[in-house]
PDB file of C-alpha atoms in Angstrom:
ATOM      1  CA  UNK A   1       2.180   2.146  -9.645  1.00 67.00           C
ATOM      2  CA  UNK A   2       0.833   2.845  -6.116  1.00 72.00           C
ATOM      3  CA  UNK A   3       3.457   1.619  -3.611  1.00 92.00           C
ATOM      4  CA  UNK A   4       0.813   1.481  -0.513  1.00 96.00           C
ATOM      5  CA  UNK A   5      -2.450   1.455  -1.548  1.00 95.00           C
ATOM      6  CA  UNK A   6      -5.812   1.177   0.492  1.00 96.00           C
ATOM      7  CA  UNK A   7      -9.157   0.715  -0.190  1.00 96.00           C
ATOM      8  CA  UNK A   8     -12.069   2.269   0.317  1.00 97.00           C
ATOM      9  CA  UNK A   9     -10.851   5.928   0.514  1.00 95.00           C
ATOM     10  CA  UNK A  10     -13.838   6.854   1.889  1.00 97.00           C
ATOM     11  CA  UNK A  11     -16.164   4.885   3.989  1.00 97.00           C
ATOM     12  CA  UNK A  12     -19.687   6.112   5.456  1.00 97.00           C
ATOM     13  CA  UNK A  13     -21.448   4.224   7.691  1.00 97.00           C
ATOM     14  CA  UNK A  14     -23.789   3.605  10.340  1.00 97.00           C
ATOM     15  CA  UNK A  15     -23.393   3.172  14.312  1.00 97.00           C
ATOM     16  CA  UNK A  16     -23.484  -0.812  15.352  1.00 97.00           C
ATOM     17  CA  UNK A  17     -22.073  -2.167  11.635  1.00 97.00           C
ATOM     18  CA  UNK A  18     -19.060  -4.257  10.635  1.00 97.00           C
ATOM     19  CA  UNK A  19     -16.587  -3.055   7.760  1.00 97.00           C
ATOM     20  CA  UNK A  20     -13.225  -4.014   6.739  1.00 97.00           C
ATOM     21  CA  UNK A  21     -10.279  -1.541   5.190  1.00 98.00           C
ATOM     22  CA  UNK A  22      -7.614  -3.441   3.089  1.00 97.00           C
ATOM     23  CA  UNK A  23      -4.163  -2.606   2.567  1.00 97.00           C
ATOM     24  CA  UNK A  24      -1.519  -4.055  -0.109  1.00 97.00           C
ATOM     25  CA  UNK A  25       2.097  -2.688  -0.831  1.00 96.00           C
ATOM     26  CA  UNK A  26       3.908  -3.869  -3.885  1.00 96.00           C
ATOM     27  CA  UNK A  27       7.438  -2.520  -2.633  1.00 94.00           C
ATOM     28  CA  UNK A  28       8.658  -6.271  -0.848  1.00 93.00           C
ATOM     29  CA  UNK A  29       8.724  -4.949   2.297  1.00 92.00           C
ATOM     30  CA  UNK A  30       8.584  -7.175   5.547  1.00 89.00           C
ATOM     31  CA  UNK A  31       6.393  -5.139   7.793  1.00 91.00           C
ATOM     32  CA  UNK A  32       3.463  -3.255   7.977  1.00 93.00           C
ATOM     33  CA  UNK A  33       1.452  -0.918  10.077  1.00 94.00           C
ATOM     34  CA  UNK A  34      -1.778   0.606  10.923  1.00 96.00           C
ATOM     35  CA  UNK A  35      -2.007   4.025  12.085  1.00 96.00           C
ATOM     36  CA  UNK A  36      -5.315   6.619  13.509  1.00 96.00           C
ATOM     37  CA  UNK A  37      -5.308   9.871  12.862  1.00 96.00           C
ATOM     38  CA  UNK A  38      -7.621  11.669  14.834  1.00 94.00           C
ATOM     39  CA  UNK A  39      -9.839  15.025  13.820  1.00 92.00           C
ATOM     40  CA  UNK A  40      -6.637  16.762  15.932  1.00 92.00           C
ATOM     41  CA  UNK A  41      -4.217  15.123  12.973  1.00 92.00           C
ATOM     42  CA  UNK A  42      -3.025  13.015  16.276  1.00 94.00           C
ATOM     43  CA  UNK A  43      -1.114   9.829  14.770  1.00 94.00           C
ATOM     44  CA  UNK A  44      -1.339   6.611  16.861  1.00 93.00           C
ATOM     45  CA  UNK A  45       0.218   3.059  15.985  1.00 93.00           C
ATOM     46  CA  UNK A  46      -2.404   0.814  16.341  1.00 94.00           C
ATOM     47  CA  UNK A  47      -1.033  -2.598  14.657  1.00 91.00           C
ATOM     48  CA  UNK A  48       2.256  -3.889  13.115  1.00 90.00           C
ATOM     49  CA  UNK A  49       2.890  -7.217  11.409  1.00 90.00           C
ATOM     50  CA  UNK A  50       6.110  -8.736  10.068  1.00 87.00           C
ATOM     51  CA  UNK A  51       5.937 -11.117   7.878  1.00 84.00           C
ATOM     52  CA  UNK A  52       2.534 -12.032   8.967  1.00 83.00           C
ATOM     53  CA  UNK A  53       3.140 -12.180  12.324  1.00 86.00           C
ATOM     54  CA  UNK A  54       1.494  -9.521  14.769  1.00 88.00           C
ATOM     55  CA  UNK A  55       4.780  -7.630  16.982  1.00 85.00           C
ATOM     56  CA  UNK A  56       2.763  -4.810  17.886  1.00 83.00           C
ATOM     57  CA  UNK A  57      -0.610  -4.297  19.674  1.00 84.00           C
ATOM     58  CA  UNK A  58      -1.009  -1.120  21.095  1.00 85.00           C
ATOM     59  CA  UNK A  59      -4.129  -0.517  23.684  1.00 78.00           C
ATOM     60  CA  UNK A  60      -6.923  -0.765  20.593  1.00 87.00           C
ATOM     61  CA  UNK A  61     -10.502  -2.335  21.591  1.00 90.00           C
ATOM     62  CA  UNK A  62     -11.305  -5.829  20.922  1.00 91.00           C
ATOM     63  CA  UNK A  63     -13.624  -4.271  17.779  1.00 95.00           C
ATOM     64  CA  UNK A  64     -10.413  -3.893  16.230  1.00 95.00           C
ATOM     65  CA  UNK A  65      -8.749  -6.551  14.490  1.00 94.00           C
ATOM     66  CA  UNK A  66      -5.708  -6.797  11.802  1.00 94.00           C
ATOM     67  CA  UNK A  67      -5.523  -9.674   9.135  1.00 93.00           C
ATOM     68  CA  UNK A  68      -2.437 -10.315   7.166  1.00 93.00           C
ATOM     69  CA  UNK A  69      -2.984 -13.247   4.882  1.00 92.00           C
ATOM     70  CA  UNK A  70       0.689 -12.552   3.307  1.00 92.00           C
ATOM     71  CA  UNK A  71       3.232  -9.840   3.890  1.00 90.00           C
ATOM     72  CA  UNK A  72       2.059  -7.647   1.007  1.00 95.00           C
ATOM     73  CA  UNK A  73      -1.437  -7.090   2.668  1.00 96.00           C
ATOM     74  CA  UNK A  74      -2.603  -5.976   5.683  1.00 96.00           C
ATOM     75  CA  UNK A  75      -6.841  -5.338   6.474  1.00 96.00           C
ATOM     76  CA  UNK A  76      -8.258  -3.925   9.263  1.00 97.00           C
ATOM     77  CA  UNK A  77     -11.438  -5.679  10.355  1.00 97.00           C
ATOM     78  CA  UNK A  78     -13.696  -3.581  12.951  1.00 96.00           C
ATOM     79  CA  UNK A  79     -17.132  -4.621  14.808  1.00 96.00           C
ATOM     80  CA  UNK A  80     -19.687  -3.058  16.159  1.00 97.00           C
ATOM     81  CA  UNK A  81     -18.639   0.875  14.954  1.00 97.00           C
ATOM     82  CA  UNK A  82     -19.138   3.370  16.968  1.00 97.00           C
ATOM     83  CA  UNK A  83     -18.732   7.266  16.535  1.00 96.00           C
ATOM     84  CA  UNK A  84     -15.425   7.700  18.415  1.00 95.00           C
ATOM     85  CA  UNK A  85     -14.162   5.871  15.253  1.00 96.00           C
ATOM     86  CA  UNK A  86     -14.664   7.964  12.746  1.00 97.00           C
ATOM     87  CA  UNK A  87     -11.069   8.957  11.782  1.00 97.00           C
ATOM     88  CA  UNK A  88      -8.748   8.618   8.617  1.00 96.00           C
ATOM     89  CA  UNK A  89      -7.040   5.601   9.042  1.00 97.00           C
ATOM     90  CA  UNK A  90      -3.340   5.063   7.718  1.00 97.00           C
ATOM     91  CA  UNK A  91      -1.816   2.160   6.364  1.00 96.00           C
ATOM     92  CA  UNK A  92       2.190   1.945   5.875  1.00 95.00           C
ATOM     93  CA  UNK A  93       5.180  -0.364   5.198  1.00 93.00           C
ATOM     94  CA  UNK A  94       8.890  -0.597   5.868  1.00 90.00           C
ATOM     95  CA  UNK A  95      11.536  -2.872   5.326  1.00 85.00           C
ATOM     96  CA  UNK A  96      13.901  -2.615   8.049  1.00 71.00           C
ATOM     97  CA  UNK A  97      14.949  -0.854  11.440  1.00 64.00           C
ATOM     98  CA  UNK A  98      16.680   2.417   9.933  1.00 67.00           C
ATOM     99  CA  UNK A  99      13.758   2.643   7.008  1.00 76.00           C
ATOM    100  CA  UNK A 100      11.221   5.089   7.114  1.00 82.00           C
ATOM    101  CA  UNK A 101       7.822   4.455   6.382  1.00 90.00           C
ATOM    102  CA  UNK A 102       5.931   4.353   3.331  1.00 93.00           C
ATOM    103  CA  UNK A 103       2.331   5.580   3.722  1.00 94.00           C
ATOM    104  CA  UNK A 104      -1.105   4.957   2.008  1.00 95.00           C
ATOM    105  CA  UNK A 105      -3.354   7.883   1.175  1.00 93.00           C
ATOM    106  CA  UNK A 106      -5.626   7.155   4.114  1.00 95.00           C
ATOM    107  CA  UNK A 107      -8.956   6.167   4.673  1.00 97.00           C
ATOM    108  CA  UNK A 108     -11.581   8.280   5.741  1.00 96.00           C
ATOM    109  CA  UNK A 109     -14.007   6.748   7.791  1.00 97.00           C
ATOM    110  CA  UNK A 110     -17.051   8.230   9.244  1.00 97.00           C
ATOM    111  CA  UNK A 111     -19.360   6.693  11.479  1.00 97.00           C
ATOM    112  CA  UNK A 112     -23.234   8.179  11.803  1.00 97.00           C
TER     113      UNK A 112
ATOM    114  CA  UNK B   1       9.284   5.200  26.960  1.00 75.00           C
ATOM    115  CA  UNK B   2       9.797   7.379  23.534  1.00 82.00           C
ATOM    116  CA  UNK B   3       7.990  10.631  23.056  1.00 89.00           C
ATOM    117  CA  UNK B   4       8.113  13.371  20.295  1.00 94.00           C
ATOM    118  CA  UNK B   5       7.397  16.949  21.254  1.00 96.00           C
ATOM    119  CA  UNK B   6       6.739  19.914  18.863  1.00 97.00           C
ATOM    120  CA  UNK B   7       6.409  22.798  20.751  1.00 96.00           C
ATOM    121  CA  UNK B   8       4.302  25.010  18.306  1.00 96.00           C
ATOM    122  CA  UNK B   9       0.920  24.198  16.577  1.00 96.00           C
ATOM    123  CA  UNK B  10       1.598  26.815  13.678  1.00 97.00           C
ATOM    124  CA  UNK B  11       4.726  28.459  12.233  1.00 98.00           C
ATOM    125  CA  UNK B  12       4.193  31.166   9.638  1.00 98.00           C
ATOM    126  CA  UNK B  13       6.598  32.472   7.149  1.00 98.00           C
ATOM    127  CA  UNK B  14       6.523  34.708   4.694  1.00 98.00           C
ATOM    128  CA  UNK B  15       7.578  33.474   1.179  1.00 98.00           C
ATOM    129  CA  UNK B  16      11.500  33.590   0.746  1.00 97.00           C
ATOM    130  CA  UNK B  17      12.126  33.722   4.089  1.00 98.00           C
ATOM    131  CA  UNK B  18      13.974  31.000   6.213  1.00 98.00           C
ATOM    132  CA  UNK B  19      11.851  28.459   8.123  1.00 97.00           C
ATOM    133  CA  UNK B  20      12.155  26.367  11.036  1.00 98.00           C
ATOM    134  CA  UNK B  21      10.014  23.700  12.482  1.00 98.00           C
ATOM    135  CA  UNK B  22      10.667  22.700  16.070  1.00 98.00           C
ATOM    136  CA  UNK B  23      11.170  18.936  16.973  1.00 98.00           C
ATOM    137  CA  UNK B  24      12.784  17.759  20.458  1.00 97.00           C
ATOM    138  CA  UNK B  25      12.808  14.215  21.462  1.00 95.00           C
ATOM    139  CA  UNK B  26      12.684  11.488  24.211  1.00 91.00           C
ATOM    140  CA  UNK B  27      13.903   8.264  23.753  1.00 86.00           C
ATOM    141  CA  UNK B  28      16.324   5.402  25.601  1.00 82.00           C
ATOM    142  CA  UNK B  29      19.464   4.593  23.141  1.00 81.00           C
ATOM    143  CA  UNK B  30      19.967   5.605  19.882  1.00 83.00           C
ATOM    144  CA  UNK B  31      17.187   7.745  18.580  1.00 87.00           C
ATOM    145  CA  UNK B  32      16.217   7.097  14.693  1.00 91.00           C
ATOM    146  CA  UNK B  33      14.338  10.395  13.649  1.00 94.00           C
ATOM    147  CA  UNK B  34      12.275  11.279  11.096  1.00 95.00           C
ATOM    148  CA  UNK B  35      10.265  14.456   9.372  1.00 97.00           C
ATOM    149  CA  UNK B  36       7.069  13.495   7.078  1.00 97.00           C
ATOM    150  CA  UNK B  37       4.970  16.104   5.309  1.00 97.00           C
ATOM    151  CA  UNK B  38       1.198  15.919   4.623  1.00 96.00           C
ATOM    152  CA  UNK B  39      -0.220  17.768   2.367  1.00 93.00           C
ATOM    153  CA  UNK B  40      -4.637  18.241   2.965  1.00 87.00           C
ATOM    154  CA  UNK B  41      -6.180  15.002   2.045  1.00 81.00           C
ATOM    155  CA  UNK B  42      -3.238  13.299   1.482  1.00 85.00           C
ATOM    156  CA  UNK B  43      -1.278  10.681   2.850  1.00 87.00           C
ATOM    157  CA  UNK B  44       2.553  11.350   5.054  1.00 93.00           C
ATOM    158  CA  UNK B  45       5.151  11.885   2.886  1.00 93.00           C
ATOM    159  CA  UNK B  46       8.697  11.074   4.221  1.00 93.00           C
ATOM    160  CA  UNK B  47      10.897  14.280   4.386  1.00 95.00           C
ATOM    161  CA  UNK B  48      14.363  13.024   5.785  1.00 95.00           C
ATOM    162  CA  UNK B  49      15.652  10.908   8.247  1.00 93.00           C
ATOM    163  CA  UNK B  50      18.788  10.667  10.749  1.00 93.00           C
ATOM    164  CA  UNK B  51      20.208   7.550  11.596  1.00 89.00           C
ATOM    165  CA  UNK B  52      23.664   8.016  12.296  1.00 87.00           C
ATOM    166  CA  UNK B  53      26.942  10.070  11.135  1.00 88.00           C
ATOM    167  CA  UNK B  54      26.696  13.976  10.014  1.00 91.00           C
ATOM    168  CA  UNK B  55      24.191  15.408  12.390  1.00 93.00           C
ATOM    169  CA  UNK B  56      23.131  18.037   9.609  1.00 96.00           C
ATOM    170  CA  UNK B  57      20.653  15.808   7.116  1.00 96.00           C
ATOM    171  CA  UNK B  58      19.432  16.791   4.026  1.00 96.00           C
ATOM    172  CA  UNK B  59      16.238  15.548   2.231  1.00 94.00           C
ATOM    173  CA  UNK B  60      13.175  15.909  -0.368  1.00 91.00           C
ATOM    174  CA  UNK B  61      12.024  19.796  -1.422  1.00 93.00           C
ATOM    175  CA  UNK B  62      15.477  21.384  -0.065  1.00 95.00           C
ATOM    176  CA  UNK B  63      14.824  20.965   3.629  1.00 97.00           C
ATOM    177  CA  UNK B  64      17.213  19.996   6.137  1.00 97.00           C
ATOM    178  CA  UNK B  65      17.378  18.961   9.466  1.00 98.00           C
ATOM    179  CA  UNK B  66      20.292  19.388  12.252  1.00 96.00           C
ATOM    180  CA  UNK B  67      20.749  16.285  14.880  1.00 95.00           C
ATOM    181  CA  UNK B  68      21.397  17.741  18.162  1.00 95.00           C
ATOM    182  CA  UNK B  69      22.085  15.269  20.888  1.00 93.00           C
ATOM    183  CA  UNK B  70      22.793  16.958  23.862  1.00 93.00           C
ATOM    184  CA  UNK B  71      19.685  19.439  23.062  1.00 95.00           C
ATOM    185  CA  UNK B  72      17.778  16.573  21.873  1.00 95.00           C
ATOM    186  CA  UNK B  73      16.728  18.143  19.006  1.00 97.00           C
ATOM    187  CA  UNK B  74      15.686  17.744  15.410  1.00 97.00           C
ATOM    188  CA  UNK B  75      14.947  20.743  13.953  1.00 98.00           C
ATOM    189  CA  UNK B  76      13.616  20.941  10.158  1.00 98.00           C
ATOM    190  CA  UNK B  77      15.158  23.934   8.140  1.00 98.00           C
ATOM    191  CA  UNK B  78      14.869  25.342   4.571  1.00 98.00           C
ATOM    192  CA  UNK B  79      16.904  28.281   3.918  1.00 97.00           C
ATOM    193  CA  UNK B  80      14.117  30.102   1.477  1.00 97.00           C
ATOM    194  CA  UNK B  81      10.510  29.059   2.083  1.00 97.00           C
ATOM    195  CA  UNK B  82       7.895  28.608  -0.830  1.00 97.00           C
ATOM    196  CA  UNK B  83       4.457  29.155  -0.606  1.00 96.00           C
ATOM    197  CA  UNK B  84       3.977  25.477  -1.875  1.00 95.00           C
ATOM    198  CA  UNK B  85       5.826  24.322   1.532  1.00 96.00           C
ATOM    199  CA  UNK B  86       2.523  25.276   3.505  1.00 97.00           C
ATOM    200  CA  UNK B  87       1.618  22.066   4.751  1.00 97.00           C
ATOM    201  CA  UNK B  88       1.371  19.966   8.102  1.00 97.00           C
ATOM    202  CA  UNK B  89       4.561  18.821   9.468  1.00 98.00           C
ATOM    203  CA  UNK B  90       5.673  15.571  11.634  1.00 97.00           C
ATOM    204  CA  UNK B  91       8.741  14.776  13.719  1.00 97.00           C
ATOM    205  CA  UNK B  92       8.480  10.878  14.289  1.00 95.00           C
ATOM    206  CA  UNK B  93      11.131   8.801  16.142  1.00 92.00           C
ATOM    207  CA  UNK B  94      11.893   5.083  16.913  1.00 87.00           C
ATOM    208  CA  UNK B  95      14.373   3.071  18.921  1.00 77.00           C
ATOM    209  CA  UNK B  96      17.274   2.056  17.292  1.00 65.00           C
ATOM    210  CA  UNK B  97      17.579  -1.726  17.586  1.00 59.00           C
ATOM    211  CA  UNK B  98      14.077  -1.951  19.334  1.00 53.00           C
ATOM    212  CA  UNK B  99      10.556  -2.815  17.269  1.00 65.00           C
ATOM    213  CA  UNK B 100      10.132  -0.705  14.872  1.00 62.00           C
ATOM    214  CA  UNK B 101       7.565   1.864  16.226  1.00 82.00           C
ATOM    215  CA  UNK B 102       7.892   5.041  14.931  1.00 88.00           C
ATOM    216  CA  UNK B 103       6.298   7.288  17.449  1.00 91.00           C
ATOM    217  CA  UNK B 104       4.736  10.864  15.769  1.00 94.00           C
ATOM    218  CA  UNK B 105       4.672  14.376  17.183  1.00 96.00           C
ATOM    219  CA  UNK B 106       1.618  16.510  16.915  1.00 96.00           C
ATOM    220  CA  UNK B 107       1.986  18.103  14.054  1.00 97.00           C
ATOM    221  CA  UNK B 108       3.053  21.339  13.174  1.00 98.00           C
ATOM    222  CA  UNK B 109       1.105  23.440  10.502  1.00 97.00           C
ATOM    223  CA  UNK B 110       3.441  25.779   8.633  1.00 98.00           C
ATOM    224  CA  UNK B 111       1.669  28.641   6.827  1.00 97.00           C
ATOM    225  CA  UNK B 112       4.081  30.463   4.149  1.00 97.00           C
ATOM    226  CA  UNK B 113       2.247  33.474   2.905  1.00 96.00           C
ATOM    227  CA  UNK B 114       3.056  35.226  -0.500  1.00 95.00           C
TER     228      UNK B 114
END
């Protein structure tokens, strides 16, 4: 069983479209995250939810909106996609402060 | 603010030789330090962590790292490199007792030549 699963794995879409990426974890962790990895492989945190509550919201355009229906799911919705949104988006989860994160395999978003 | 520096974009080593991937950090308070590995087109895999205790921590695949508080470093090491170790390695830090925000370094590409 995959611990942190993201769908879709690949997403190619046109500028201006709205798209969603889904993430689910079956580890029973309380906290989930979204990270963006750009073309230079830099990893930057975007959002974090703890038990459905938003606790980290980095400087991210308003077009990005996370939603956590329950603590096992954290979805990312992106409105009005731009070319610069092209990246790999990683979902992750953790249990407590001393833990490392468990990452999903990523969603490669390409905006054309 | 917390930050992580990985001064080498790439490290080249011959198979069988020891390897070191460098990492220095800046954080107020006690740091929680991590190493992750990323293989091509894959997610990040946890290698090891330092929270407290022994400065030398051992992790997956024969890797280890040494926490040096005076030098604010957490270098990743392996006594004998394998070609299959070739991947992108990330050092990461978060503050103990604060919100769970893990900050990553820029990554170091390890290339092990046969």
